[in-house]
Amino acid sequence: MDPLADFRVVIEQPVDWGDMDAFGHVNNVAYFRYFENARVEYFRRIGWWEYLTETGIGPIVGATQARFRQPVKYPDTLRAGAKVLSFGTDRFTIRHVLVSRATGEMVTEGDAVVVAIDYRANAKVAVPGERRKRIEALEASVEA
């Protein structure tokens, strides 16, 4: 089964030669950039960048973690997925999964806790209702 079958946001993430480390595989910090690229696409799809410009309220990562299942080497392209798992008042958790095109297998998975913040006031705020509705609609959609 495709590990990304129930993900509504999946991007193609090329592995760059510069992502490799001295041990001959992708360095652990690169995976967090891959997660970030999928997360940024997620935010684009729910219109958060425009909302941030209008209101000053946007997302910020409060915590993140990863579980590295298999090493990745150049050349490869990863399918990077992002989906929201749960909500709190001022935060939500996004699951990230990376799947290798070369092997077809999941290579890394992890989560990010995203906090809603008013950048003008430098303070946490409740996840805006319209953003939450857009997330729920995206997650309920049949097609990515």
PDB file of C-alpha atoms in Angstrom:
ATOM      1  CA  MET A   1       0.000   0.000   0.000  1.00  0.00           C
ATOM      2  CA  ASP A   2       1.143   3.540  -0.749  1.00  0.00           C
ATOM      3  CA  PRO A   3       2.170   5.230   2.548  1.00  0.00           C
ATOM      4  CA  LEU A   4       0.875   8.523   1.115  1.00  0.00           C
ATOM      5  CA  ALA A   5      -2.524   7.209  -0.044  1.00  0.00           C
ATOM      6  CA  ASP A   6      -4.491   9.315   2.454  1.00  0.00           C
ATOM      7  CA  PHE A   7      -2.331  12.453   2.172  1.00  0.00           C
ATOM      8  CA  ARG A   8      -3.974  15.343   0.312  1.00  0.00           C
ATOM      9  CA  VAL A   9      -0.731  17.305  -0.059  1.00  0.00           C
ATOM     10  CA  VAL A  10       2.190  15.491  -1.704  1.00  0.00           C
ATOM     11  CA  ILE A  11       5.084  17.200  -3.454  1.00  0.00           C
ATOM     12  CA  GLU A  12       8.054  15.925  -5.450  1.00  0.00           C
ATOM     13  CA  GLN A  13      11.286  16.618  -3.561  1.00  0.00           C
ATOM     14  CA  PRO A  14      14.523  16.091  -5.479  1.00  0.00           C
ATOM     15  CA  VAL A  15      17.512  15.024  -3.413  1.00  0.00           C
ATOM     16  CA  ASP A  16      20.421  17.366  -4.116  1.00  0.00           C
ATOM     17  CA  TRP A  17      24.046  16.258  -4.122  1.00  0.00           C
ATOM     18  CA  GLY A  18      24.675  18.876  -1.434  1.00  0.00           C
ATOM     19  CA  ASP A  19      22.183  17.125   0.876  1.00  0.00           C
ATOM     20  CA  MET A  20      24.647  14.248   1.312  1.00  0.00           C
ATOM     21  CA  ASP A  21      27.031  14.012   4.254  1.00  0.00           C
ATOM     22  CA  ALA A  22      30.442  12.401   4.788  1.00  0.00           C
ATOM     23  CA  PHE A  23      28.773   9.044   5.454  1.00  0.00           C
ATOM     24  CA  GLY A  24      27.375   8.847   1.911  1.00  0.00           C
ATOM     25  CA  HIS A  25      23.693   9.454   2.662  1.00  0.00           C
ATOM     26  CA  VAL A  26      21.388  12.432   3.114  1.00  0.00           C
ATOM     27  CA  ASN A  27      22.233  14.383   6.257  1.00  0.00           C
ATOM     28  CA  ASN A  28      19.552  14.376   8.945  1.00  0.00           C
ATOM     29  CA  VAL A  29      18.973  18.152   8.787  1.00  0.00           C
ATOM     30  CA  ALA A  30      17.932  17.897   5.117  1.00  0.00           C
ATOM     31  CA  TYR A  31      14.880  15.836   6.072  1.00  0.00           C
ATOM     32  CA  PHE A  32      13.528  18.736   8.099  1.00  0.00           C
ATOM     33  CA  ARG A  33      13.852  20.974   5.016  1.00  0.00           C
ATOM     34  CA  TYR A  34      11.949  18.348   3.016  1.00  0.00           C
ATOM     35  CA  PHE A  35       9.227  18.348   5.695  1.00  0.00           C
ATOM     36  CA  GLU A  36       9.182  22.141   5.572  1.00  0.00           C
ATOM     37  CA  ASN A  37       8.743  22.201   1.788  1.00  0.00           C
ATOM     38  CA  ALA A  38       5.667  19.956   2.047  1.00  0.00           C
ATOM     39  CA  ARG A  39       4.330  22.022   4.964  1.00  0.00           C
ATOM     40  CA  VAL A  40       4.759  25.278   3.020  1.00  0.00           C
ATOM     41  CA  GLU A  41       2.787  23.777   0.126  1.00  0.00           C
ATOM     42  CA  TYR A  42       0.086  22.761   2.598  1.00  0.00           C
ATOM     43  CA  PHE A  43      -0.124  26.340   3.880  1.00  0.00           C
ATOM     44  CA  ARG A  44      -0.263  27.633   0.298  1.00  0.00           C
ATOM     45  CA  ARG A  45      -3.204  25.389  -0.476  1.00  0.00           C
ATOM     46  CA  ILE A  46      -5.202  26.658   2.493  1.00  0.00           C
ATOM     47  CA  GLY A  47      -4.399  30.301   1.649  1.00  0.00           C
ATOM     48  CA  TRP A  48      -2.431  31.009   4.808  1.00  0.00           C
ATOM     49  CA  TRP A  49       0.175  33.219   3.109  1.00  0.00           C
ATOM     50  CA  GLU A  50      -2.473  35.695   1.934  1.00  0.00           C
ATOM     51  CA  TYR A  51      -4.142  35.536   5.344  1.00  0.00           C
ATOM     52  CA  LEU A  52      -0.795  36.294   7.022  1.00  0.00           C
ATOM     53  CA  THR A  53      -0.327  39.358   4.809  1.00  0.00           C
ATOM     54  CA  GLU A  54      -3.838  40.600   5.659  1.00  0.00           C
ATOM     55  CA  THR A  55      -3.895  39.877   9.397  1.00  0.00           C
ATOM     56  CA  GLY A  56      -0.359  39.322  10.652  1.00  0.00           C
ATOM     57  CA  ILE A  57      -1.473  35.887  11.917  1.00  0.00           C
ATOM     58  CA  GLY A  58       0.486  32.946  10.638  1.00  0.00           C
ATOM     59  CA  PRO A  59       2.041  29.591  11.459  1.00  0.00           C
ATOM     60  CA  ILE A  60       5.220  28.895  13.374  1.00  0.00           C
ATOM     61  CA  VAL A  61       6.750  25.510  14.202  1.00  0.00           C
ATOM     62  CA  GLY A  62       6.754  24.926  17.952  1.00  0.00           C
ATOM     63  CA  ALA A  63       8.265  21.432  17.881  1.00  0.00           C
ATOM     64  CA  THR A  64       9.301  18.857  15.334  1.00  0.00           C
ATOM     65  CA  GLN A  65      10.681  15.328  15.301  1.00  0.00           C
ATOM     66  CA  ALA A  66      11.598  12.660  12.790  1.00  0.00           C
ATOM     67  CA  ARG A  67      12.106   8.918  12.663  1.00  0.00           C
ATOM     68  CA  PHE A  68      14.645   7.900  10.051  1.00  0.00           C
ATOM     69  CA  ARG A  69      13.684   4.484   8.690  1.00  0.00           C
ATOM     70  CA  GLN A  70      16.083   4.074   5.736  1.00  0.00           C
ATOM     71  CA  PRO A  71      19.018   6.084   4.409  1.00  0.00           C
ATOM     72  CA  VAL A  72      18.522   8.087   1.231  1.00  0.00           C
ATOM     73  CA  LYS A  73      21.256   8.651  -1.322  1.00  0.00           C
ATOM     74  CA  TYR A  74      21.692  10.899  -4.315  1.00  0.00           C
ATOM     75  CA  PRO A  75      20.249  10.609  -6.926  1.00  0.00           C
ATOM     76  CA  ASP A  76      16.684  10.130  -5.755  1.00  0.00           C
ATOM     77  CA  THR A  77      13.416  12.000  -5.651  1.00  0.00           C
ATOM     78  CA  LEU A  78      11.186  11.789  -2.647  1.00  0.00           C
ATOM     79  CA  ARG A  79       7.446  12.140  -2.469  1.00  0.00           C
ATOM     80  CA  ALA A  80       6.894  14.344   0.574  1.00  0.00           C
ATOM     81  CA  GLY A  81       3.471  14.335   2.177  1.00  0.00           C
ATOM     82  CA  ALA A  82       1.860  16.559   4.797  1.00  0.00           C
ATOM     83  CA  LYS A  83      -1.450  16.058   6.598  1.00  0.00           C
ATOM     84  CA  VAL A  84      -3.018  17.472   9.729  1.00  0.00           C
ATOM     85  CA  LEU A  85      -3.582  14.871  12.438  1.00  0.00           C
ATOM     86  CA  SER A  86      -5.093  16.861  15.297  1.00  0.00           C
ATOM     87  CA  PHE A  87      -6.023  20.318  16.572  1.00  0.00           C
ATOM     88  CA  GLY A  88      -5.602  22.175  19.827  1.00  0.00           C
ATOM     89  CA  THR A  89      -6.858  25.682  20.544  1.00  0.00           C
ATOM     90  CA  ASP A  90      -3.746  27.483  19.303  1.00  0.00           C
ATOM     91  CA  ARG A  91      -1.978  24.649  17.468  1.00  0.00           C
ATOM     92  CA  PHE A  92      -2.250  21.618  15.256  1.00  0.00           C
ATOM     93  CA  THR A  93      -0.043  18.645  14.460  1.00  0.00           C
ATOM     94  CA  ILE A  94       1.114  17.895  10.928  1.00  0.00           C
ATOM     95  CA  ARG A  95       2.343  14.410  10.005  1.00  0.00           C
ATOM     96  CA  HIS A  96       5.138  14.253   7.438  1.00  0.00           C
ATOM     97  CA  VAL A  97       6.045  11.164   5.427  1.00  0.00           C
ATOM     98  CA  LEU A  98       8.832  10.830   2.847  1.00  0.00           C
ATOM     99  CA  VAL A  99       8.737   8.048   0.250  1.00  0.00           C
ATOM    100  CA  SER A 100      11.664   7.239  -2.053  1.00  0.00           C
ATOM    101  CA  ARG A 101      10.965   7.070  -5.793  1.00  0.00           C
ATOM    102  CA  ALA A 102      14.027   4.794  -6.132  1.00  0.00           C
ATOM    103  CA  THR A 103      12.760   2.147  -3.700  1.00  0.00           C
ATOM    104  CA  GLY A 104       9.042   2.950  -3.351  1.00  0.00           C
ATOM    105  CA  GLU A 105       9.389   2.695   0.427  1.00  0.00           C
ATOM    106  CA  MET A 106       8.840   5.110   3.295  1.00  0.00           C
ATOM    107  CA  VAL A 107      12.225   6.457   4.350  1.00  0.00           C
ATOM    108  CA  THR A 108      11.288   8.965   7.035  1.00  0.00           C
ATOM    109  CA  GLU A 109       8.262  10.040   9.036  1.00  0.00           C
ATOM    110  CA  GLY A 110       7.749  12.745  11.592  1.00  0.00           C
ATOM    111  CA  ASP A 111       5.480  15.354  13.083  1.00  0.00           C
ATOM    112  CA  ALA A 112       5.501  19.102  13.487  1.00  0.00           C
ATOM    113  CA  VAL A 113       3.460  21.016  16.028  1.00  0.00           C
ATOM    114  CA  VAL A 114       2.404  24.238  14.329  1.00  0.00           C
ATOM    115  CA  VAL A 115       1.316  27.136  16.529  1.00  0.00           C
ATOM    116  CA  ALA A 116      -0.784  30.062  15.325  1.00  0.00           C
ATOM    117  CA  ILE A 117       0.960  33.323  16.131  1.00  0.00           C
ATOM    118  CA  ASP A 118       0.153  36.992  15.724  1.00  0.00           C
ATOM    119  CA  TYR A 119       3.471  38.196  14.359  1.00  0.00           C
ATOM    120  CA  ARG A 120       2.555  41.841  15.008  1.00  0.00           C
ATOM    121  CA  ALA A 121       1.918  41.222  18.721  1.00  0.00           C
ATOM    122  CA  ASN A 122       4.443  38.347  18.991  1.00  0.00           C
ATOM    123  CA  ALA A 123       1.828  36.255  20.779  1.00  0.00           C
ATOM    124  CA  LYS A 124       0.076  32.918  20.328  1.00  0.00           C
ATOM    125  CA  VAL A 125      -3.528  33.090  19.172  1.00  0.00           C
ATOM    126  CA  ALA A 126      -6.279  30.578  18.512  1.00  0.00           C
ATOM    127  CA  VAL A 127      -6.042  28.853  15.142  1.00  0.00           C
ATOM    128  CA  PRO A 128      -8.176  31.145  12.967  1.00  0.00           C
ATOM    129  CA  GLY A 129     -11.585  29.589  12.295  1.00  0.00           C
ATOM    130  CA  GLU A 130     -11.371  30.032   8.534  1.00  0.00           C
ATOM    131  CA  ARG A 131      -7.910  28.371   8.395  1.00  0.00           C
ATOM    132  CA  ARG A 132      -9.249  25.467  10.448  1.00  0.00           C
ATOM    133  CA  LYS A 133     -12.249  25.119   8.094  1.00  0.00           C
ATOM    134  CA  ARG A 134      -9.920  25.112   5.091  1.00  0.00           C
ATOM    135  CA  ILE A 135      -7.718  22.458   6.698  1.00  0.00           C
ATOM    136  CA  GLU A 136     -10.760  20.302   7.456  1.00  0.00           C
ATOM    137  CA  ALA A 137     -12.041  20.738   3.892  1.00  0.00           C
ATOM    138  CA  LEU A 138      -8.663  19.851   2.401  1.00  0.00           C
ATOM    139  CA  GLU A 139      -8.323  16.762   4.602  1.00  0.00           C
ATOM    140  CA  ALA A 140     -11.865  15.658   3.662  1.00  0.00           C
ATOM    141  CA  SER A 141     -11.301  16.153  -0.068  1.00  0.00           C
ATOM    142  CA  VAL A 142     -11.158  13.166  -2.373  1.00  0.00           C
ATOM    143  CA  GLU A 143      -8.462  14.594  -4.596  1.00  0.00           C
ATOM    144  CA  ALA A 144      -5.186  16.286  -3.682  1.00  0.00           C
TER     145      ALA A 144
END
